[in-house]
mmCIF file of N, CA and C in Angstrom:
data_model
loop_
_atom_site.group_PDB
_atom_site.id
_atom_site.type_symbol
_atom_site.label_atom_id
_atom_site.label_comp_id
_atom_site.label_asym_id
_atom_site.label_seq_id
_atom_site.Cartn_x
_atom_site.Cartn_y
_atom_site.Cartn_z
ATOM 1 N N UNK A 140 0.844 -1.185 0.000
ATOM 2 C CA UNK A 140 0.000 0.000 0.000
ATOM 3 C C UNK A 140 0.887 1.246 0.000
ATOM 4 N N UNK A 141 0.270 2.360 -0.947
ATOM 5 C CA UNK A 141 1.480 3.441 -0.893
ATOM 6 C C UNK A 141 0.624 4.260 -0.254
ATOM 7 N N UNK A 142 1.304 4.982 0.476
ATOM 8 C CA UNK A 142 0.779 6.438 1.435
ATOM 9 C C UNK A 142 1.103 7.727 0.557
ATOM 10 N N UNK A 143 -0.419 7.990 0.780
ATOM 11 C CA UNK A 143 -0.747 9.405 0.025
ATOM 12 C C UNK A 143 -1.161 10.546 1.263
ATOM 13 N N UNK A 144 -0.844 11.503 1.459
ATOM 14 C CA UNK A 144 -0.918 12.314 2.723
ATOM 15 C C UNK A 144 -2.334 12.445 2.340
ATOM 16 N N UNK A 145 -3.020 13.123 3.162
ATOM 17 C CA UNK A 145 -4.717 13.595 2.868
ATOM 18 C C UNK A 145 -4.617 14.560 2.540
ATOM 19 N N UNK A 146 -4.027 15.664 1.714
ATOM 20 C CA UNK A 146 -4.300 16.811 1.850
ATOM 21 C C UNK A 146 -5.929 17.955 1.616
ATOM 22 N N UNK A 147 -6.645 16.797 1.398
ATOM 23 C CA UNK A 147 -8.178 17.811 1.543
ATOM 24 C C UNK A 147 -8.415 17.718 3.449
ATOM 25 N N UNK A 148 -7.890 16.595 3.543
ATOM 26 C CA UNK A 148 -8.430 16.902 5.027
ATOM 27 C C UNK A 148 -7.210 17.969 5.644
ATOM 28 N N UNK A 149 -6.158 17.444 5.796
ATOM 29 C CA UNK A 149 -5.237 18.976 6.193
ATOM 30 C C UNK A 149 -6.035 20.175 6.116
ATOM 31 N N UNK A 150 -6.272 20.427 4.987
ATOM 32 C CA UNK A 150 -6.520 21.382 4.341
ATOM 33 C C UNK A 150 -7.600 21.997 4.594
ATOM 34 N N UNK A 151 -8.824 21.015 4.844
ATOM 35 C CA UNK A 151 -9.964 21.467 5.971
ATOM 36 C C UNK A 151 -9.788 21.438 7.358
ATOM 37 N N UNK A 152 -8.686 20.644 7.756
ATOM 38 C CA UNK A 152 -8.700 21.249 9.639
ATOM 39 C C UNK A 152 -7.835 22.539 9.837
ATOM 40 N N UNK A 153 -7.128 22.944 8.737
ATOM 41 C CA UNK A 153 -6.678 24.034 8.999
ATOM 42 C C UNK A 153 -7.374 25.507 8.828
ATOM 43 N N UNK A 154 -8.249 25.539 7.451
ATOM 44 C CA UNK A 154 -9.177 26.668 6.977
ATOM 45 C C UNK A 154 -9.784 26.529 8.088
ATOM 46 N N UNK A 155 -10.508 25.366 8.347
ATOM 47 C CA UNK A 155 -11.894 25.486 9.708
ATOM 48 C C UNK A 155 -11.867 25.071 10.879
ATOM 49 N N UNK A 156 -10.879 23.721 11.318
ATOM 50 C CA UNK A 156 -10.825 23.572 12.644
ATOM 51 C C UNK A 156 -9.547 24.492 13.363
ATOM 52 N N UNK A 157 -8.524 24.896 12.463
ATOM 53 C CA UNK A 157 -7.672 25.894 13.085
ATOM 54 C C UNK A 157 -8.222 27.380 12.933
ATOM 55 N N UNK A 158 -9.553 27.679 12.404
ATOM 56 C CA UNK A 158 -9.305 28.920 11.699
ATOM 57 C C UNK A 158 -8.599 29.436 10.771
ATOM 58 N N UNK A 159 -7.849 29.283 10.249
ATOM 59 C CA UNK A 159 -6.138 29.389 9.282
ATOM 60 C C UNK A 159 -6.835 30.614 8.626
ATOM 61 N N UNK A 160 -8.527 30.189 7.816
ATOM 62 C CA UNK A 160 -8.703 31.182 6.787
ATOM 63 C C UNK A 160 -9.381 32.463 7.095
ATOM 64 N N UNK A 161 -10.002 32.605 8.256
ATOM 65 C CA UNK A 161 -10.504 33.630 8.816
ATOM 66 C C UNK A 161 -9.290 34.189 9.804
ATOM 67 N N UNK A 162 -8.152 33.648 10.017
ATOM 68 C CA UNK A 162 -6.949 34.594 10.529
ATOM 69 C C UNK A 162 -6.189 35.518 9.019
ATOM 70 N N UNK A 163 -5.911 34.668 8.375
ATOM 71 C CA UNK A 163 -5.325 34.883 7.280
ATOM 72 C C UNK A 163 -6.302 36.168 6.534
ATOM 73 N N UNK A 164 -7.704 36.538 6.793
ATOM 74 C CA UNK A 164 -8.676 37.095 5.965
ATOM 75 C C UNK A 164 -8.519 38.399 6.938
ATOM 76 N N UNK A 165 -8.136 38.197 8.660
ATOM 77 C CA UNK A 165 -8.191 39.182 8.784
ATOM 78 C C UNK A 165 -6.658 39.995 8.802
ATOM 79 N N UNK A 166 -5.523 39.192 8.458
ATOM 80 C CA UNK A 166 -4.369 39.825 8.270
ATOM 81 C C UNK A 166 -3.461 39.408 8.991
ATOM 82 N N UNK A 167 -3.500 38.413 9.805
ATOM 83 C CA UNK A 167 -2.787 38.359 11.239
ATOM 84 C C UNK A 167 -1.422 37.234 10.517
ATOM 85 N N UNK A 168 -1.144 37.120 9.448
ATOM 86 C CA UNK A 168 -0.236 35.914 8.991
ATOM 87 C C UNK A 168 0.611 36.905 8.237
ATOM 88 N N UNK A 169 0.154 38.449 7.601
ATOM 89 C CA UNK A 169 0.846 39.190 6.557
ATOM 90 C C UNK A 169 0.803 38.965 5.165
ATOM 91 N N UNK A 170 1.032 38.832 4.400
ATOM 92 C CA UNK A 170 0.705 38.208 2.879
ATOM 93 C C UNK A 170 0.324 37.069 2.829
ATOM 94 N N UNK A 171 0.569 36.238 3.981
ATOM 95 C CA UNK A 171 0.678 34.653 4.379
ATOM 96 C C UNK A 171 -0.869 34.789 3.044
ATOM 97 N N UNK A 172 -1.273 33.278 2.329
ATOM 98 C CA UNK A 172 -2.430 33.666 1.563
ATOM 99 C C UNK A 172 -2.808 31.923 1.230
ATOM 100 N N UNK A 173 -4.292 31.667 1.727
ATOM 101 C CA UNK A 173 -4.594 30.287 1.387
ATOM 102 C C UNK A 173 -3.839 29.022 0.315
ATOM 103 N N UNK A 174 -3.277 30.143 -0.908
ATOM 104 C CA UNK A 174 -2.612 29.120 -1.750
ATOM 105 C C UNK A 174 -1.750 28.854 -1.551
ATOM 106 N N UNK A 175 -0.477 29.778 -0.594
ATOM 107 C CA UNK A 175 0.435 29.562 0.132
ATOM 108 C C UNK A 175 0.344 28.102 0.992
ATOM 109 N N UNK A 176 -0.550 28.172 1.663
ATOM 110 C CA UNK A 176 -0.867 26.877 2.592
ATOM 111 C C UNK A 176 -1.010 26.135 2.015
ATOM 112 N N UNK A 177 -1.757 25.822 0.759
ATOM 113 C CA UNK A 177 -1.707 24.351 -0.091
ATOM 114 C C UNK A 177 -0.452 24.326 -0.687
ATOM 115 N N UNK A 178 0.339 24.999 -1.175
ATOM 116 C CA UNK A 178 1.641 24.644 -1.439
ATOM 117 C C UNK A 178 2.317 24.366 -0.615
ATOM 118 N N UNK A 179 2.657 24.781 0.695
ATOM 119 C CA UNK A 179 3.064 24.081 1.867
ATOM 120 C C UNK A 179 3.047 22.384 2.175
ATOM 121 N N UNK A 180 1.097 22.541 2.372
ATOM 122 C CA UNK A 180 0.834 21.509 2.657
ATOM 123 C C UNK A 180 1.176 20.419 1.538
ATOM 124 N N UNK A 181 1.069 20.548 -0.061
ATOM 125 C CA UNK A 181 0.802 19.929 -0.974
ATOM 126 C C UNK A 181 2.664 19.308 -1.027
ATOM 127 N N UNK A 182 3.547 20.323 -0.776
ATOM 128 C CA UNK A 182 5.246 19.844 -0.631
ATOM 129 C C UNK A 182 5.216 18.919 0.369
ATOM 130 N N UNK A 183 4.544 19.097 1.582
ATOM 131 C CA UNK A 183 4.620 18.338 2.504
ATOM 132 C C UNK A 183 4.226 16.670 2.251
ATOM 133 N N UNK A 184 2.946 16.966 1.735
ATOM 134 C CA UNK A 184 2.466 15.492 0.847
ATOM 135 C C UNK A 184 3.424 14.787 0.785
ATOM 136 N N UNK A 185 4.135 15.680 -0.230
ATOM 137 C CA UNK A 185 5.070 14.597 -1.710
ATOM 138 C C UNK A 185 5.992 14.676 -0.628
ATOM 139 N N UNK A 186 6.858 14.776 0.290
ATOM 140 C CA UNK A 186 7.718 14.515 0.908
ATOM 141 C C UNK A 186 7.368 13.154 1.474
ATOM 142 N N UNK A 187 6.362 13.203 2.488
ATOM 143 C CA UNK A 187 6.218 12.700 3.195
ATOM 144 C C UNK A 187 5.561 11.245 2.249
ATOM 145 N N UNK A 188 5.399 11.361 0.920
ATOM 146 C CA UNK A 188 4.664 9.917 0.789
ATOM 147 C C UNK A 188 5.994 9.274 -0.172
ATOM 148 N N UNK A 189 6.953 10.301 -0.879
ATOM 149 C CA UNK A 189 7.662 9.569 -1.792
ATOM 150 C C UNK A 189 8.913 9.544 -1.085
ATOM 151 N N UNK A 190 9.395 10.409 0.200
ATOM 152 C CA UNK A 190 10.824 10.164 0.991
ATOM 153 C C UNK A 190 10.559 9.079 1.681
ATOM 154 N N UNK A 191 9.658 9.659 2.670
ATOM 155 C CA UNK A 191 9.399 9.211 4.007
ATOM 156 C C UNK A 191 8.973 7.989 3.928
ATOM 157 N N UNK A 192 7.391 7.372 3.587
ATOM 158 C CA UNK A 192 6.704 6.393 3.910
ATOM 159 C C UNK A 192 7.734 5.230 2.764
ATOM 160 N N UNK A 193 8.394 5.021 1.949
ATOM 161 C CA UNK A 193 9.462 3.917 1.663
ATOM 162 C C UNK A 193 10.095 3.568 2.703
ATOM 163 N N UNK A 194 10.454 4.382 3.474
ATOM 164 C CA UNK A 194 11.600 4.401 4.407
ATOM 165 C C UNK A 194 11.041 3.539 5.590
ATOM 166 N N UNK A 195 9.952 3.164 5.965
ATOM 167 C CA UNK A 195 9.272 2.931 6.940
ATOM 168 C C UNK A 195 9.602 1.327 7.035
ATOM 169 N N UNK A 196 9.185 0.627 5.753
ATOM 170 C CA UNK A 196 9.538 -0.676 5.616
ATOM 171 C C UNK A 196 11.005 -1.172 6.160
ATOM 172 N N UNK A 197 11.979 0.042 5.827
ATOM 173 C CA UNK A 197 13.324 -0.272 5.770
ATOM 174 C C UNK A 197 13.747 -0.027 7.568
ATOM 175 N N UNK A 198 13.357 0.918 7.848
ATOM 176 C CA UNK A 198 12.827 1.145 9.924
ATOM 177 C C UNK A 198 12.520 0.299 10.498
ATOM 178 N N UNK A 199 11.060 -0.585 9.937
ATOM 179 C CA UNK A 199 10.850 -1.673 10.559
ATOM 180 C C UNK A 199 11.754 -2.995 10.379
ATOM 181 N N UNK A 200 12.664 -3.014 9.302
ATOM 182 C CA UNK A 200 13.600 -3.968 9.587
ATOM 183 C C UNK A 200 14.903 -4.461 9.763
ATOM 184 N N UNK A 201 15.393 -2.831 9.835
ATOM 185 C CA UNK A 201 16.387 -2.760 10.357
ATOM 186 C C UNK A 201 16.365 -2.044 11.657
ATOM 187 N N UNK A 202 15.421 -1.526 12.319
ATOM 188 C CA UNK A 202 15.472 -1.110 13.489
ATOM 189 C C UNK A 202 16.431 0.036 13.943
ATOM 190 N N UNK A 203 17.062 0.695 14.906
ATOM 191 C CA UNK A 203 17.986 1.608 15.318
ATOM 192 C C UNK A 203 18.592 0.654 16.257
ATOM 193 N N UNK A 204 19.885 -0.089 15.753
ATOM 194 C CA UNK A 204 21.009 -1.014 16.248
ATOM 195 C C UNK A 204 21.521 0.287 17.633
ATOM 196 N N UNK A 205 21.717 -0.570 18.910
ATOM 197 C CA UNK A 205 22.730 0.560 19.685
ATOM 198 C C UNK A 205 23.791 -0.228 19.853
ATOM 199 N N UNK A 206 25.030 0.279 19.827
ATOM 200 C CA UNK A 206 26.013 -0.587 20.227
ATOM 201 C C UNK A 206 27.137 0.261 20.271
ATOM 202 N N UNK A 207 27.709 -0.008 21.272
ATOM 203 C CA UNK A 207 28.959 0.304 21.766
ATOM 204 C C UNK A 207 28.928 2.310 21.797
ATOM 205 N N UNK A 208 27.989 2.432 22.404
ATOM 206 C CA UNK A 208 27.285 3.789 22.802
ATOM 207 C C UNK A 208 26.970 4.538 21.418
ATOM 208 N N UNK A 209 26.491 3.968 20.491
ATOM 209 C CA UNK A 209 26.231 4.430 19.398
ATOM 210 C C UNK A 209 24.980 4.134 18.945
ATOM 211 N N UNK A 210 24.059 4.978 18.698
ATOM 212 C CA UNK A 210 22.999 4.350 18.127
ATOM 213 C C UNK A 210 22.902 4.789 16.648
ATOM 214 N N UNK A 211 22.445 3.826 15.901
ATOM 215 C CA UNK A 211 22.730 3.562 14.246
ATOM 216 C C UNK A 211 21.323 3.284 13.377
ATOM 217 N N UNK A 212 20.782 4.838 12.943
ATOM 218 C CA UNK A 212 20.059 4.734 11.680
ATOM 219 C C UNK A 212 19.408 4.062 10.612
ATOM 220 N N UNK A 213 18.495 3.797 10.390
ATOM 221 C CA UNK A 213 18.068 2.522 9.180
ATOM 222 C C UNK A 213 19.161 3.197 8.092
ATOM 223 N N UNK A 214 18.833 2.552 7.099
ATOM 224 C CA UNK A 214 19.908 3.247 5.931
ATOM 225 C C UNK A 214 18.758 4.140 5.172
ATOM 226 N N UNK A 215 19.106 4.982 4.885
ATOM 227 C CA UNK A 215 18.258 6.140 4.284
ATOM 228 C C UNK A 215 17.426 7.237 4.851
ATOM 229 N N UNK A 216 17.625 6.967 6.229
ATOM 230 C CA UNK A 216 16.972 8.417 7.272
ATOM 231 C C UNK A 216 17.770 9.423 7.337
ATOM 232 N N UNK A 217 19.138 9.150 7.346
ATOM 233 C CA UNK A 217 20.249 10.588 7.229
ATOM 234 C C UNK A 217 19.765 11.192 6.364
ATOM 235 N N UNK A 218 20.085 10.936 4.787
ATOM 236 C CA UNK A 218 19.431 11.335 3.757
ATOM 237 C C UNK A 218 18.379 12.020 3.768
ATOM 238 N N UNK A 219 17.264 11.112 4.018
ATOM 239 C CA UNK A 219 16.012 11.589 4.270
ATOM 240 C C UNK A 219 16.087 12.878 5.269
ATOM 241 N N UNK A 220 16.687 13.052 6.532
ATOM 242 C CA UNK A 220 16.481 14.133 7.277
ATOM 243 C C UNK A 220 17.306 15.032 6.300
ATOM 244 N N UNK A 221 18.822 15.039 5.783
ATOM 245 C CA UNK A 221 19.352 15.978 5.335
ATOM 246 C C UNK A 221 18.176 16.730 3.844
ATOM 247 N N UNK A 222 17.625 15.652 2.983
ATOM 248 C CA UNK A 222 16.812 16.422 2.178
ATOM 249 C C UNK A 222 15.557 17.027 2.886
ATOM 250 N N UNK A 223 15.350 16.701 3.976
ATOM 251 C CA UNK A 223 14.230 18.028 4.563
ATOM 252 C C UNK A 223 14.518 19.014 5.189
ATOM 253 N N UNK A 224 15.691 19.019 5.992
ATOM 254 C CA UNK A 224 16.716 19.944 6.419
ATOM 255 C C UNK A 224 17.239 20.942 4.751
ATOM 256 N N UNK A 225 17.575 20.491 4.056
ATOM 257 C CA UNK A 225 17.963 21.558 2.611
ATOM 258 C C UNK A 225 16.825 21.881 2.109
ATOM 259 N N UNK A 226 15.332 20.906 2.743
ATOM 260 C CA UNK A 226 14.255 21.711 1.551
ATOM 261 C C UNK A 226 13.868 22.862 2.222
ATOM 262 N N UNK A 227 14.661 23.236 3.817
ATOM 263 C CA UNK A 227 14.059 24.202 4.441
ATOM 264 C C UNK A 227 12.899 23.872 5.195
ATOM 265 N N UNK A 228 12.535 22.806 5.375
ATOM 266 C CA UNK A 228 11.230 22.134 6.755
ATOM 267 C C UNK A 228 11.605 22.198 8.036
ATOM 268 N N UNK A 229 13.040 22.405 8.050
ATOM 269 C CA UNK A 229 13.671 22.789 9.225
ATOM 270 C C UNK A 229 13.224 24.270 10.424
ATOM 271 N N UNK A 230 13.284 25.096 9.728
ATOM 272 C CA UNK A 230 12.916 26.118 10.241
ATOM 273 C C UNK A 230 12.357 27.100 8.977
ATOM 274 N N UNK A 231 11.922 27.832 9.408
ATOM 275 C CA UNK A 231 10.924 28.821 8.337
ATOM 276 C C UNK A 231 12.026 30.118 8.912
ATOM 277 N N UNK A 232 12.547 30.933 7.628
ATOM 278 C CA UNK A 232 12.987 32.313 8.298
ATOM 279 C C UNK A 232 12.623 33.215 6.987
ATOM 280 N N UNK A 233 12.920 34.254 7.873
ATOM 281 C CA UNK A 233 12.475 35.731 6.795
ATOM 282 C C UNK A 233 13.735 36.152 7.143
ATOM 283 N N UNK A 234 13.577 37.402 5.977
ATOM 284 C CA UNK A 234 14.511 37.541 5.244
ATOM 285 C C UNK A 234 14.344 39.136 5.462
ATOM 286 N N UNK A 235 15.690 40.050 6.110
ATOM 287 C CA UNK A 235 15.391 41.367 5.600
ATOM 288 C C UNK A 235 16.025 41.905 4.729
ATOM 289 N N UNK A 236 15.629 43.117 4.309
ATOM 290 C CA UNK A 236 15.896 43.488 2.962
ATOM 291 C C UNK A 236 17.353 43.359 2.787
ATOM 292 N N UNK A 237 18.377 43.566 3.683
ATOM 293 C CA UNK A 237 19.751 43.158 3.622
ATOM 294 C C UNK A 237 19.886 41.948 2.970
ATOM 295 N N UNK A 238 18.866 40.908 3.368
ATOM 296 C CA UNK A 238 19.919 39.460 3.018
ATOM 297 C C UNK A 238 19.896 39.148 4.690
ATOM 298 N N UNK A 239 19.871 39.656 6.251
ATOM 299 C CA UNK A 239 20.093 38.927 6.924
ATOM 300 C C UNK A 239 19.066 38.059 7.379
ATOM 301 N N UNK A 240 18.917 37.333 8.249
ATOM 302 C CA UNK A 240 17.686 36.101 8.818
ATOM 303 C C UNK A 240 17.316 37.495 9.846
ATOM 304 N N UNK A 241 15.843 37.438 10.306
ATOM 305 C CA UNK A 241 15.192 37.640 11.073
ATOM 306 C C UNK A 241 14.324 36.457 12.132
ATOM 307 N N UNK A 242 13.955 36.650 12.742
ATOM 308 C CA UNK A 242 12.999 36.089 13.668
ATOM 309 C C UNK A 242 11.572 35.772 13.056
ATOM 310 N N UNK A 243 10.739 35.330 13.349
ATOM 311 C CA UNK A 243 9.402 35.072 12.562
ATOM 312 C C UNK A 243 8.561 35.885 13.938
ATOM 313 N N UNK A 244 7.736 36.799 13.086
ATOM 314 C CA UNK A 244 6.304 37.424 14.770
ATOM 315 C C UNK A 244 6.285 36.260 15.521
ATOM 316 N N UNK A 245 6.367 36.887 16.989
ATOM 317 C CA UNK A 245 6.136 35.874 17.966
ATOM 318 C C UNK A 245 4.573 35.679 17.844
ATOM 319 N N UNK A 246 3.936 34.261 18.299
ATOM 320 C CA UNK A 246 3.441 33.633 18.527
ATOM 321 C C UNK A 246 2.655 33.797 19.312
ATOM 322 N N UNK A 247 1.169 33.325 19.586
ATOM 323 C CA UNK A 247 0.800 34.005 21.230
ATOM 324 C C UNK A 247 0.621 32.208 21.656
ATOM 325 N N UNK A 248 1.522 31.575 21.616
ATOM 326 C CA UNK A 248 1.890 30.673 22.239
ATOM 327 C C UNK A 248 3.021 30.571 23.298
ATOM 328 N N UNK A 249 3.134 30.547 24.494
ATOM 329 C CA UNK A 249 4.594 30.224 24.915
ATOM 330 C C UNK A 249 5.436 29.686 24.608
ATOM 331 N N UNK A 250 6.715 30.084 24.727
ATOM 332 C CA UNK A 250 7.738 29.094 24.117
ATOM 333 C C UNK A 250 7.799 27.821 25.045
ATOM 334 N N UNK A 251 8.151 26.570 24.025
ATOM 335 C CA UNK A 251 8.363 25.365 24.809
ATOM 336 C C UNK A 251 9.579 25.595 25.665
ATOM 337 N N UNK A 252 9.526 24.969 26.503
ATOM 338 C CA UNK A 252 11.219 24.609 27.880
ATOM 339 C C UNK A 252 12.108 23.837 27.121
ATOM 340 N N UNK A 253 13.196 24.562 26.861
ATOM 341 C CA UNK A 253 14.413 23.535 26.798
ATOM 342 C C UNK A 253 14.322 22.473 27.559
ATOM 343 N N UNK A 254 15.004 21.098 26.916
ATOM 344 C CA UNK A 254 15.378 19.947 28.345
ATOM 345 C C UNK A 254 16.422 20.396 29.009
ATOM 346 N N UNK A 255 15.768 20.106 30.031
ATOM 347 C CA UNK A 255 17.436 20.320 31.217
ATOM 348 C C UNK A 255 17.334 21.548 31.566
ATOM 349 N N UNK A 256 16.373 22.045 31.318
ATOM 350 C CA UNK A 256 16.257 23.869 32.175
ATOM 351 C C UNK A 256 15.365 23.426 33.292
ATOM 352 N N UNK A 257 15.793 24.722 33.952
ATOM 353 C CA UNK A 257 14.308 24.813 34.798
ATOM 354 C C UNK A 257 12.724 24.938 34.242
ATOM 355 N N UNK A 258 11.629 24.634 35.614
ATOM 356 C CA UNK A 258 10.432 24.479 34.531
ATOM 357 C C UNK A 258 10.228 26.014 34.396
ATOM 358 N N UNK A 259 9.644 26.555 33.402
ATOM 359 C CA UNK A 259 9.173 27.426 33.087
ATOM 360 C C UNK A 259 7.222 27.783 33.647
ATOM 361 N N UNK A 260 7.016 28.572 34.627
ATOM 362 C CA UNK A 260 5.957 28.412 34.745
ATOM 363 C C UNK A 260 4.550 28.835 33.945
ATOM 364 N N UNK A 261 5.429 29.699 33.008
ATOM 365 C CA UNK A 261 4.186 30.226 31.862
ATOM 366 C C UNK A 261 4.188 28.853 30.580
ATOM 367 N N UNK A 262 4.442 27.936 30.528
ATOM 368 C CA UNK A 262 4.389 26.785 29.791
ATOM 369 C C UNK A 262 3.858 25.871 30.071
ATOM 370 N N UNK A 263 2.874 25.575 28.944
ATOM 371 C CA UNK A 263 2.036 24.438 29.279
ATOM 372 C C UNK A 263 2.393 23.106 29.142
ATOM 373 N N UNK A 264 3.567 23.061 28.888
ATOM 374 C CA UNK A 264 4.502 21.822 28.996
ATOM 375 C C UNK A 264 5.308 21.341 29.827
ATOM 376 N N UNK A 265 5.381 22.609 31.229
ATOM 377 C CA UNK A 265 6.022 22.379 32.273
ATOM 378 C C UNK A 265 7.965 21.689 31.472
ATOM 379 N N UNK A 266 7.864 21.041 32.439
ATOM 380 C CA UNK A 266 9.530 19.831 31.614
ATOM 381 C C UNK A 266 9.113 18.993 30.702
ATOM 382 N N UNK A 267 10.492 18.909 29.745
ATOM 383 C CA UNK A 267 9.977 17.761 28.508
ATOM 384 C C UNK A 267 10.964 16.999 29.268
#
């Protein structure tokens, strides 16, 4: 069986169970713009059904070997992470007019806690 992402359903929990399209309508994303999000989502698809879900077979049978304080990769997840890491799924940044990286608008989410910090009490994640 090959895995095809859903993207109509994505695509409806985000317009309507996230709101996405009535934030986006009232401005709060910036140019951010519905077709934007299906191209997102629609890259995400094809990643995830023609990288990723092959790879799964090869996970389940080769497992992550540990040995000798090393733990060791199916064959093709490096890869796989490095081509989503270069497609930029890594982090999202903007760009100012210089050329340097900026920050993305904060969030009205709290930031998650580092591991190994103290807990943070405005986080709803307390410690990971």
């Amino acid at each position: 069986m090959i895995y095809q992402a859903p993207l109509a359903d994505i695509g409806f929990a985000l317009r309507h169970g996230a709101s996405l399209a009535g934030a986006i309508e009232q401005g709060l994303f910036g140019d951010l713009t519905l077709e934007d999000v299906d191209a997102v989502v629609a890259e995400a698809g094809r990643f995830a059904s023609e990288v990723l879900a092959p790879l799964n077979r090869i996970g389940d049978t080769f497992g992550t070997p540990f040995k000798d304080g090393v733990v060791t990769t199916a064959p093709g997840w490096k890869e796989a992470y490095r081509d989503w890491r270069m497609g930029g799924w890594k982090r999202r940044s903007r760009r100012r007019p210089n050329g340097a990286a900026r920050r993305c608008r904060r969030s009205s989410m709290p930031p998650a806690p580092k591991c190994g910090t103290r807990r943070r009490s405005d986080s709803p994640m307390g410690r990971c």
